[in-house]
Short mmCIF file of C-alpha atoms and ligand atoms in Angstrom, two decimals:
data_model
loop_
_atom_site.label_atom_id
_atom_site.label_comp_id
_atom_site.label_asym_id
_atom_site.label_seq_id
_atom_site.Cartn_x
_atom_site.Cartn_y
_atom_site.Cartn_z
CA UNK A 1 0.11 0.05 -0.06
CA UNK A 2 2.62 2.37 1.02
CA UNK A 3 4.67 1.77 -2.05
CA UNK A 4 1.75 2.26 -4.19
CA UNK A 5 0.59 5.37 -2.39
CA UNK A 6 4.12 7.05 -2.47
CA UNK A 7 5.98 5.73 -5.26
CA UNK A 8 3.61 4.64 -7.92
CA UNK A 9 6.40 4.21 -10.73
CA UNK A 10 8.13 1.34 -8.63
CA UNK A 11 8.15 -1.96 -9.72
CA UNK A 12 8.90 -4.76 -7.25
CA UNK A 13 8.86 -7.82 -9.52
CA UNK A 14 12.00 -8.99 -11.20
CA UNK A 15 10.17 -8.73 -14.73
CA UNK A 16 12.00 -8.41 -17.91
CA UNK A 17 12.66 -5.00 -18.99
CA UNK A 18 10.63 -5.31 -22.21
CA UNK A 19 9.65 -8.60 -23.77
CA UNK A 20 10.78 -7.55 -26.97
CA UNK A 21 14.17 -6.78 -25.78
CA UNK A 22 14.49 -10.21 -24.12
CA UNK A 23 16.59 -12.01 -26.82
CA UNK A 24 17.48 -15.32 -25.44
CA UNK A 25 16.52 -17.91 -22.64
CA UNK A 26 18.56 -20.91 -21.84
CA UNK A 27 18.88 -23.16 -18.48
CA UNK A 28 21.44 -25.53 -19.44
CA UNK A 29 23.58 -26.32 -16.22
CA UNK A 30 27.26 -25.65 -15.75
CA UNK A 31 29.02 -25.94 -12.56
CA UNK A 32 31.02 -22.45 -12.83
CA UNK A 33 27.87 -20.51 -13.62
CA UNK A 34 25.03 -22.75 -12.75
CA UNK A 35 22.77 -19.97 -11.60
CA UNK A 36 22.55 -16.85 -13.83
CA UNK A 37 19.31 -14.97 -13.13
CA UNK A 38 19.94 -12.06 -15.61
CA UNK A 39 22.65 -11.09 -18.14
CA UNK A 40 22.84 -7.40 -19.62
CA UNK A 41 24.49 -7.06 -22.77
CA UNK A 42 24.79 -4.16 -25.24
CA UNK A 43 25.70 -1.83 -22.63
CA UNK A 44 28.73 0.08 -21.55
CA UNK A 45 30.02 -0.10 -17.99
CA UNK A 46 31.49 2.67 -15.81
CA UNK A 47 32.50 0.10 -13.09
CA UNK A 48 34.28 3.11 -11.02
CA UNK A 49 37.13 0.82 -10.06
CA UNK A 50 40.56 2.39 -10.44
CA UNK A 51 41.49 0.78 -13.55
CA UNK A 52 41.58 3.71 -15.97
CA UNK A 53 38.95 6.54 -16.32
CA UNK A 54 35.80 5.74 -14.57
CA UNK A 55 36.96 1.89 -14.81
CA UNK A 56 35.32 1.97 -18.21
CA UNK A 57 34.50 -1.18 -20.03
CA UNK A 58 32.83 -0.22 -23.50
CA UNK A 59 30.91 -2.84 -25.31
CA UNK A 60 30.41 -4.77 -22.04
CA UNK A 61 28.09 -7.19 -20.45
CA UNK A 62 27.06 -7.85 -16.59
CA UNK A 63 25.58 -11.12 -15.13
CA UNK A 64 23.78 -11.25 -11.80
CA UNK A 65 23.47 -14.29 -9.72
CA UNK A 66 20.90 -14.03 -6.95
CA UNK A 67 22.03 -10.60 -5.14
CA UNK A 68 25.41 -10.60 -6.59
CA UNK A 69 27.35 -9.63 -9.66
CA UNK A 70 28.44 -13.03 -11.01
CA UNK A 71 30.60 -11.74 -13.90
CA UNK A 72 31.61 -8.63 -15.60
CA UNK A 73 33.64 -7.77 -18.67
CA UNK A 74 33.77 -7.27 -22.38
CA UNK A 75 30.88 -8.59 -24.24
CA UNK A 76 32.89 -10.70 -26.47
CA UNK A 77 34.54 -12.47 -23.44
CA UNK A 78 31.52 -13.61 -21.73
CA UNK A 79 32.26 -17.37 -20.72
CA UNK A 80 29.88 -19.73 -22.62
CA UNK A 81 28.47 -21.03 -19.37
CA UNK A 82 27.28 -17.46 -18.34
CA UNK A 83 25.57 -16.91 -21.64
CA UNK A 84 23.84 -20.40 -21.77
CA UNK A 85 22.85 -20.47 -18.24
CA UNK A 86 21.31 -16.81 -18.21
CA UNK A 87 17.60 -17.33 -17.37
CA UNK A 88 16.80 -13.90 -18.67
CA UNK A 89 19.16 -11.66 -21.16
CA UNK A 90 18.52 -8.22 -21.37
CA UNK A 91 19.63 -5.66 -24.24
CA UNK A 92 20.83 -2.56 -22.66
CA UNK A 93 20.35 -0.62 -25.81
CA UNK A 94 23.93 0.94 -25.65
CA UNK A 95 23.13 2.60 -22.19
CA UNK A 96 25.72 3.22 -19.54
CA UNK A 97 25.79 1.22 -16.29
CA UNK A 98 26.97 2.73 -13.12
CA UNK A 99 27.22 1.37 -9.70
CA UNK A 100 23.99 2.11 -7.62
CA UNK A 101 24.27 5.71 -6.26
CA UNK A 102 25.03 6.23 -2.49
CA UNK A 103 23.77 9.06 -0.72
CA UNK A 104 26.36 8.83 2.33
CA UNK A 105 25.04 11.92 4.32
CA UNK A 106 21.47 12.95 5.10
CA UNK A 107 18.98 14.12 7.60
CA UNK A 108 16.15 12.71 5.62
CA UNK A 109 13.82 12.17 8.41
CA UNK A 110 12.27 15.26 10.08
CA UNK A 111 8.92 17.11 10.45
CA UNK A 112 7.94 20.29 8.98
CA UNK A 113 9.35 22.80 6.45
CA UNK A 114 11.74 25.61 6.74
CA UNK A 115 10.63 27.67 3.75
CA UNK A 116 9.58 30.68 6.08
CA UNK A 117 13.27 30.84 7.18
CA UNK A 118 14.40 30.64 3.58
CA UNK A 119 12.17 33.68 3.12
CA UNK A 120 13.65 35.39 6.20
CA UNK A 121 17.24 34.86 5.08
CA UNK A 122 16.39 36.36 1.70
CA UNK A 123 15.30 39.52 3.59
CA UNK A 124 18.82 39.81 5.13
CA UNK A 125 19.09 37.36 8.36
CA UNK A 126 22.09 35.00 8.52
CA UNK A 127 22.00 31.28 9.32
CA UNK A 128 23.88 32.06 12.40
CA UNK A 129 21.35 34.74 13.47
CA UNK A 130 18.44 32.58 12.93
CA UNK A 131 20.09 29.78 14.78
CA UNK A 132 20.89 32.10 17.95
CA UNK A 133 17.25 33.37 17.80
CA UNK A 134 15.99 29.76 18.29
CA UNK A 135 14.88 29.18 14.88
CA UNK A 136 16.70 26.91 12.51
CA UNK A 137 17.37 23.67 13.72
CA UNK A 138 15.04 24.29 16.74
CA UNK A 139 12.06 24.85 14.75
CA UNK A 140 12.75 21.39 12.92
CA UNK A 141 13.30 19.82 16.47
CA UNK A 142 9.89 21.11 17.50
CA UNK A 143 8.15 19.96 14.24
CA UNK A 144 9.85 16.43 14.45
CA UNK A 145 8.79 16.08 18.18
CA UNK A 146 5.17 16.90 17.27
CA UNK A 147 4.96 14.48 14.42
CA UNK A 148 3.54 11.17 15.11
CA UNK A 149 5.31 8.05 13.78
CA UNK A 150 3.04 7.77 10.59
CA UNK A 151 3.46 11.33 9.69
CA UNK A 152 7.17 11.26 9.99
CA UNK A 153 7.29 8.14 8.01
CA UNK A 154 5.11 9.65 5.29
CA UNK A 155 7.01 12.94 5.07
CA UNK A 156 10.31 11.20 4.76
CA UNK A 157 9.46 8.57 2.40
CA UNK A 158 8.48 11.17 -0.15
CA UNK A 159 12.01 12.53 0.17
CA UNK A 160 13.26 8.88 -0.12
CA UNK A 161 11.28 8.31 -3.23
CA UNK A 162 12.80 11.29 -5.00
CA UNK A 163 16.28 10.07 -4.24
CA UNK A 164 15.38 6.50 -5.42
CA UNK A 165 13.83 7.88 -8.73
CA UNK A 166 17.57 9.04 -9.53
CA UNK A 167 19.17 5.59 -8.92
CA UNK A 168 20.03 5.83 -5.20
CA UNK A 169 20.21 2.28 -3.81
CA UNK A 170 22.15 3.17 -0.63
CA UNK A 171 21.40 6.11 1.79
CA UNK A 172 22.68 7.12 5.15
CA UNK A 173 20.17 8.78 7.41
CA UNK A 174 20.85 10.55 10.61
CA UNK A 175 19.08 11.32 13.61
CA UNK A 176 19.70 14.66 15.19
CA UNK A 177 16.03 16.60 15.28
CA UNK A 178 14.37 14.94 18.32
CA UNK A 179 17.26 15.68 20.80
CA UNK A 180 15.35 13.86 23.66
CA UNK A 181 15.57 10.18 24.10
CA UNK A 182 12.06 9.20 22.71
CA UNK A 183 12.34 11.35 19.55
CA UNK A 184 15.86 10.51 18.84
CA UNK A 185 15.01 6.73 18.87
CA UNK A 186 11.91 7.15 16.96
CA UNK A 187 13.73 8.89 14.20
CA UNK A 188 15.94 5.85 13.88
CA UNK A 189 13.20 3.38 13.81
CA UNK A 190 11.68 5.44 11.16
CA UNK A 191 15.00 5.19 9.12
CA UNK A 192 15.08 1.38 9.61
CA UNK A 193 11.56 1.26 8.42
CA UNK A 194 12.12 3.17 5.32
CA UNK A 195 14.98 0.63 4.38
CA UNK A 196 12.54 -2.33 5.16
CA UNK A 197 9.68 -0.87 3.01
CA UNK A 198 11.56 0.67 0.24
CA UNK A 199 14.38 -1.19 -2.04
CA UNK A 200 17.33 0.65 -0.52
CA UNK A 201 19.90 -0.06 1.74
CA UNK A 202 19.62 2.48 4.74
CA UNK A 203 22.64 3.18 6.85
CA UNK A 204 21.48 4.81 10.33
CA UNK A 205 23.53 7.24 12.30
CA UNK A 206 23.03 8.83 15.75
CA UNK A 207 23.37 12.53 15.64
CA UNK A 208 22.06 13.38 19.14
CA UNK A 209 24.90 16.05 19.35
CA UNK A 210 23.24 17.90 16.37
CA UNK A 211 22.05 21.05 18.39
CA UNK A 212 21.30 21.98 22.01
CA UNK A 213 17.67 21.41 22.64
CA UNK A 214 15.81 24.30 24.42
CA UNK A 215 15.61 22.72 27.57
CA UNK A 216 19.30 22.32 27.95
CA UNK A 217 19.77 26.07 27.05
CA UNK A 218 23.21 27.16 28.53
CA UNK A 219 23.86 23.63 29.75
CA UNK A 220 25.71 22.06 26.82
CA UNK A 221 27.98 19.89 28.80
CA UNK A 222 24.96 18.33 30.75
CA UNK A 223 23.24 17.84 27.43
CA UNK A 224 26.40 15.95 26.13
CA UNK A 225 26.07 13.92 29.53
CA UNK A 226 22.35 13.03 28.58
CA UNK A 227 23.56 12.14 25.03
CA UNK A 228 26.32 9.78 26.23
CA UNK A 229 24.91 8.16 29.24
CA UNK A 230 21.13 7.91 28.48
CA UNK A 231 20.54 8.00 24.71
CA UNK A 232 23.55 6.52 23.25
CA UNK A 233 23.32 3.28 25.51
CA UNK A 234 19.60 3.04 24.19
CA UNK A 235 20.65 3.46 20.76
CA UNK A 236 23.47 0.77 20.88
CA UNK A 237 21.30 -1.58 22.93
CA UNK A 238 18.46 -1.62 20.27
CA UNK A 239 20.97 -1.65 17.62
CA UNK A 240 19.24 1.29 15.98
CA UNK A 241 22.70 2.80 14.39
CA UNK A 242 25.94 1.86 12.99
CA UNK A 243 27.54 5.06 13.70
CA UNK A 244 27.57 8.43 15.61
CA UNK A 245 27.97 11.67 14.31
CA UNK A 246 28.40 15.03 15.92
CA UNK A 247 27.96 19.14 14.85
CA UNK A 248 31.39 20.31 15.94
CA UNK A 249 31.22 23.93 15.30
CA UNK A 250 30.86 27.36 17.09
CA UNK A 251 27.12 27.13 16.92
CA UNK A 252 27.20 23.37 17.62
CA UNK A 253 29.46 21.48 20.06
CA UNK A 254 33.18 22.02 21.19
CA UNK A 255 35.92 19.68 20.14
CA UNK A 256 36.15 18.56 23.90
CA UNK A 257 32.17 17.81 23.99
CA UNK A 258 32.78 16.20 20.54
CA UNK A 259 35.57 13.94 22.01
CA UNK A 260 33.48 12.90 24.88
CA UNK A 261 30.66 11.67 22.19
CA UNK A 262 33.48 9.87 20.10
CA UNK A 263 34.68 8.04 23.23
CA UNK A 264 31.27 6.80 24.37
CA UNK A 265 30.59 5.77 20.78
CA UNK A 266 34.14 3.68 20.70
CA UNK A 267 33.06 2.13 23.83
CA UNK A 268 29.86 0.99 22.13
CA UNK A 269 31.71 -0.31 19.15
CA UNK A 270 30.06 2.29 16.89
CA UNK A 271 31.58 3.85 13.78
CA UNK A 272 32.35 7.52 13.94
CA UNK A 273 31.37 10.53 11.57
CA UNK A 274 31.87 14.08 12.00
CA UNK A 275 30.32 17.45 10.73
CA UNK A 276 33.71 19.39 10.69
CA UNK A 277 35.08 22.60 9.72
CA UNK A 278 31.93 23.86 7.93
CA UNK A 279 31.84 27.50 9.01
CA UNK A 280 35.13 27.53 10.89
CA UNK A 281 38.36 25.79 11.66
CA UNK A 282 38.12 24.20 15.00
CA UNK A 283 40.31 21.23 14.00
CA UNK A 284 37.30 18.76 14.01
CA UNK A 285 38.71 16.90 10.86
CA UNK A 286 41.97 15.85 12.82
CA UNK A 287 40.08 14.95 15.97
CA UNK A 288 37.79 12.93 13.98
CA UNK A 289 40.92 11.25 12.18
CA UNK A 290 42.28 10.57 15.54
CA UNK A 291 39.26 8.51 16.35
CA UNK A 292 39.62 6.69 13.01
CA UNK A 293 36.32 8.22 11.57
CA UNK A 294 34.90 6.79 8.49
CA UNK A 295 34.30 10.35 7.36
CA UNK A 296 34.75 14.06 8.11
CA UNK A 297 31.89 16.09 6.21
CA UNK A 298 31.59 19.61 4.92
CA UNK A 299 35.40 20.68 5.52
CA UNK A 300 35.35 24.04 3.83
CA UNK A 301 37.63 25.45 6.43
CA UNK A 302 39.66 22.34 6.85
CA UNK A 303 43.52 22.95 7.34
CA UNK A 304 46.41 20.99 5.64
CA UNK A 305 46.96 19.40 9.01
CA UNK A 306 43.51 18.28 9.22
CA UNK A 307 43.84 16.93 5.72
CA UNK A 308 46.82 15.29 6.45
CA UNK A 309 45.48 13.75 9.63
CA UNK A 310 42.51 12.41 7.46
CA UNK A 311 44.92 10.81 4.82
CA UNK A 312 46.84 8.88 7.52
CA UNK A 313 43.63 7.44 9.11
CA UNK A 314 41.84 6.55 5.81
CA UNK A 315 39.11 9.07 6.67
CA UNK A 316 36.80 9.97 3.69
CA UNK A 317 36.09 13.75 2.83
CA UNK A 318 32.24 14.04 2.26
CA UNK A 319 31.70 17.30 0.43
CA UNK A 320 28.13 18.96 0.60
CA UNK A 321 27.60 21.31 -2.28
CA UNK A 322 24.02 21.68 -1.68
CA UNK A 323 24.59 23.38 1.83
CA UNK A 324 27.66 25.59 0.25
CA UNK A 325 25.25 26.62 -2.35
CA UNK A 326 22.11 27.10 -0.31
CA UNK A 327 23.81 29.06 2.37
CA UNK A 328 25.64 31.00 -0.27
CA UNK A 329 29.11 30.09 1.21
CA UNK A 330 32.37 31.52 -0.53
CA UNK A 331 34.93 29.56 0.94
CA UNK A 332 35.45 26.32 -1.03
CA UNK A 333 36.91 22.85 0.55
CA UNK A 334 40.69 22.66 0.02
CA UNK A 335 40.20 20.14 -3.00
CA UNK A 336 43.73 20.42 -3.97
CA UNK A 337 45.00 19.46 -0.48
CA UNK A 338 42.62 16.62 -0.63
CA UNK A 339 43.99 15.33 -3.96
CA UNK A 340 47.62 16.01 -2.81
CA UNK A 341 47.12 13.74 0.07
CA UNK A 342 45.08 11.23 -1.82
CA UNK A 343 42.08 11.58 0.80
CA UNK A 344 39.07 9.92 -0.99
CA UNK A 345 36.28 12.63 -1.77
CA UNK A 346 32.72 11.61 -1.37
CA UNK A 347 29.79 13.77 -2.25
CA UNK A 348 26.34 13.78 -0.79
CA UNK A 349 22.85 15.59 -0.75
CA UNK A 350 23.32 16.63 3.16
CA UNK A 351 19.41 16.67 2.39
CA UNK A 352 17.99 18.49 5.35
CA UNK A 353 15.41 21.32 5.80
CA UNK A 354 17.83 24.13 7.08
CA UNK A 355 20.83 24.31 4.78
CA UNK A 356 20.18 21.76 1.97
CA UNK A 357 16.76 21.22 1.13
CA UNK A 358 17.56 19.09 -2.04
CA UNK A 359 16.68 15.32 -2.79
CA UNK A 360 18.70 15.32 -5.96
CA UNK A 361 22.07 13.64 -5.95
CA UNK A 362 22.48 14.07 -9.67
CA UNK A 363 22.19 17.80 -8.94
CA UNK A 364 25.23 17.24 -6.37
CA UNK A 365 27.29 15.85 -9.20
CA UNK A 366 26.95 18.96 -11.13
CA UNK A 367 27.38 21.43 -8.39
CA UNK A 368 30.54 19.59 -7.06
CA UNK A 369 32.00 20.28 -10.57
CA UNK A 370 30.58 23.82 -11.03
CA UNK A 371 31.23 25.05 -7.36
CA UNK A 372 34.16 23.12 -6.25
CA UNK A 373 35.80 22.20 -9.55
CA UNK A 374 35.89 18.49 -9.05
CA UNK A 375 36.21 16.43 -12.30
CA UNK A 376 33.22 14.60 -13.44
CA UNK A 377 34.85 11.42 -12.82
CA UNK A 378 35.94 12.72 -9.04
CA UNK A 379 32.21 13.47 -8.70
CA UNK A 380 30.82 10.25 -9.83
CA UNK A 381 33.34 8.34 -7.71
CA UNK A 382 32.06 10.62 -4.77
CA UNK A 383 28.70 9.06 -5.09
CA UNK A 384 29.76 5.47 -5.79
CA UNK A 385 33.11 4.20 -4.76
CA UNK A 386 33.89 6.94 -2.23
CA UNK A 387 30.34 7.18 -1.00
CA UNK A 388 30.70 3.43 -0.01
CA UNK A 389 33.91 4.02 1.91
CA UNK A 390 32.20 6.70 3.81
CA UNK A 391 30.01 4.27 5.25
CA UNK A 392 32.39 1.31 5.58
CA UNK A 393 30.62 -0.63 2.83
CA UNK A 394 33.17 -0.63 -0.12
CA UNK A 395 33.67 -4.24 0.33
CA UNK A 396 30.01 -4.87 -0.90
CA UNK A 397 28.93 -1.73 -2.80
CA UNK A 398 30.28 1.31 -4.70
CA UNK A 399 31.92 -0.38 -7.59
CA UNK A 400 31.07 -2.93 -10.23
CA UNK A 401 32.94 -6.17 -9.54
CA UNK A 402 32.45 -9.87 -9.50
CA UNK A 403 31.06 -10.80 -6.00
CA UNK A 404 29.66 -7.45 -5.02
CA UNK A 405 26.09 -6.53 -4.59
CA UNK A 406 24.11 -6.38 -8.04
CA UNK A 407 23.21 -2.64 -7.32
CA UNK A 408 23.32 -0.72 -10.49
CA UNK A 409 21.85 1.84 -12.73
CA UNK A 410 21.37 2.03 -16.38
CA UNK A 411 21.42 5.25 -17.84
CA UNK A 412 20.33 6.93 -21.09
CA UNK A 413 23.44 8.65 -21.66
CA UNK A 414 26.29 8.83 -24.33
CA UNK A 415 29.23 8.96 -21.98
CA UNK A 416 29.62 9.02 -18.25
CA UNK A 417 30.64 12.74 -17.92
CA UNK A 418 26.94 13.58 -18.99
CA UNK A 419 25.57 12.65 -15.50
CA UNK A 420 27.53 15.54 -14.07
CA UNK A 421 27.26 17.93 -17.02
CA UNK A 422 23.38 17.96 -17.04
CA UNK A 423 21.55 20.30 -14.65
CA UNK A 424 18.12 19.15 -13.20
CA UNK A 425 17.52 16.20 -15.79
CA UNK A 426 17.10 12.64 -14.85
CA UNK A 427 18.30 10.17 -17.60
CA UNK A 428 17.87 7.01 -15.63
CA UNK A 429 16.48 4.08 -17.56
CA UNK A 430 16.47 1.17 -15.00
CA UNK A 431 17.57 0.96 -11.48
CA UNK A 432 18.47 -2.61 -10.10
CA UNK A 433 18.90 -3.19 -6.30
CA UNK A 434 20.49 -6.54 -5.08
CA UNK A 435 19.85 -8.15 -8.56
CA UNK A 436 16.03 -7.09 -8.85
CA UNK A 437 14.73 -4.41 -11.23
CA UNK A 438 13.14 -1.94 -9.12
CA UNK A 439 12.43 0.91 -11.45
CA UNK A 440 12.18 1.32 -15.09
CA UNK A 441 11.29 4.00 -17.39
CA UNK A 442 9.72 3.30 -20.62
CA UNK A 443 11.71 5.36 -23.24
ZN1 LIG B 1 24.58 17.21 7.66
#
């Protein structure tokens, strides 16, 4: 019911793309590839492995067995057994296949809207002024606390559906608009429900240290005590998150408070992420790196020292061009430093009501190129290979390789750079999640 109500275009059955395009069927057994559920031919592949630009394989083919990629390579090199055992063979009509897209930093679950705040900012108020006046995050906290479970799910599902329509197959979702025990846990449960009801992997992150709730005004240390001693133990006990995040900023929490959150997270065996250096340099990136963080995100004001620390710890830099654009920031993240120290760069929507109200990951590709001067290949790596790294999932998703999850998208484009080049268009033709065709456009 919910799928029909909120995402009428979705197809859950693993049905052929088009009966006219299905060109062969055979079920001959072969020990090497005895169960090939589908084989895609007449396609080009951007595998996003690091073997050449885009990990490109022109005139390629991809075979799926169950939820995994069973074989990938040149069309003329398909093992005979793969082709003969394929239950379904699909003609990709010269489309390009990329890994399923990964949105590794979102605040997708929340109540209400901040369109009024947008109006105020256009009348001259700054993001910091609005935050200090109790607006900003706090207004979303109030709306999220008020929303019942069903309403919170419905509002969030609509946003998730937009991401899925652009080929997102994995999404990270943070809490952080409850800031009390009940609502933080509720947000994480809604995130989990979204992953259960939609064909997408949801990676939940606990962001209790997002903002100071009104009831803790002037008592930020006490609030951090509450996050560490009362909320995080419940999050861990109920297995509601795999990572913990914090907002280390002059209008958020200090590095000392952030470190307490990290120490507690480590004790619970939870991974670490950090909103760092968005508006000033508090050396959050280096702090995150010291704790072996999966990622440090934003990073407009990151220093060379911070970047070097990230390189040493293998921490991914998650860039968020939507927030940079929406807040009309002018300080660009240190892209050259990130390249020089070979820090993996990921990109994400940062989908949230205050500073990045977008549900388009494809638009972030273009913005990362136009605003941050990433190359289209770097940008695409940011929402595939490096997005997976930022979630600690690089062994199973993010590139197209034998044995990885069969999460991929077939695009109606003539070359991979077209994904970053276009503004506001969606050339998705088919999306496949764990081997199942979940969305198709009739073209
Ligand atoms: Zn964020």
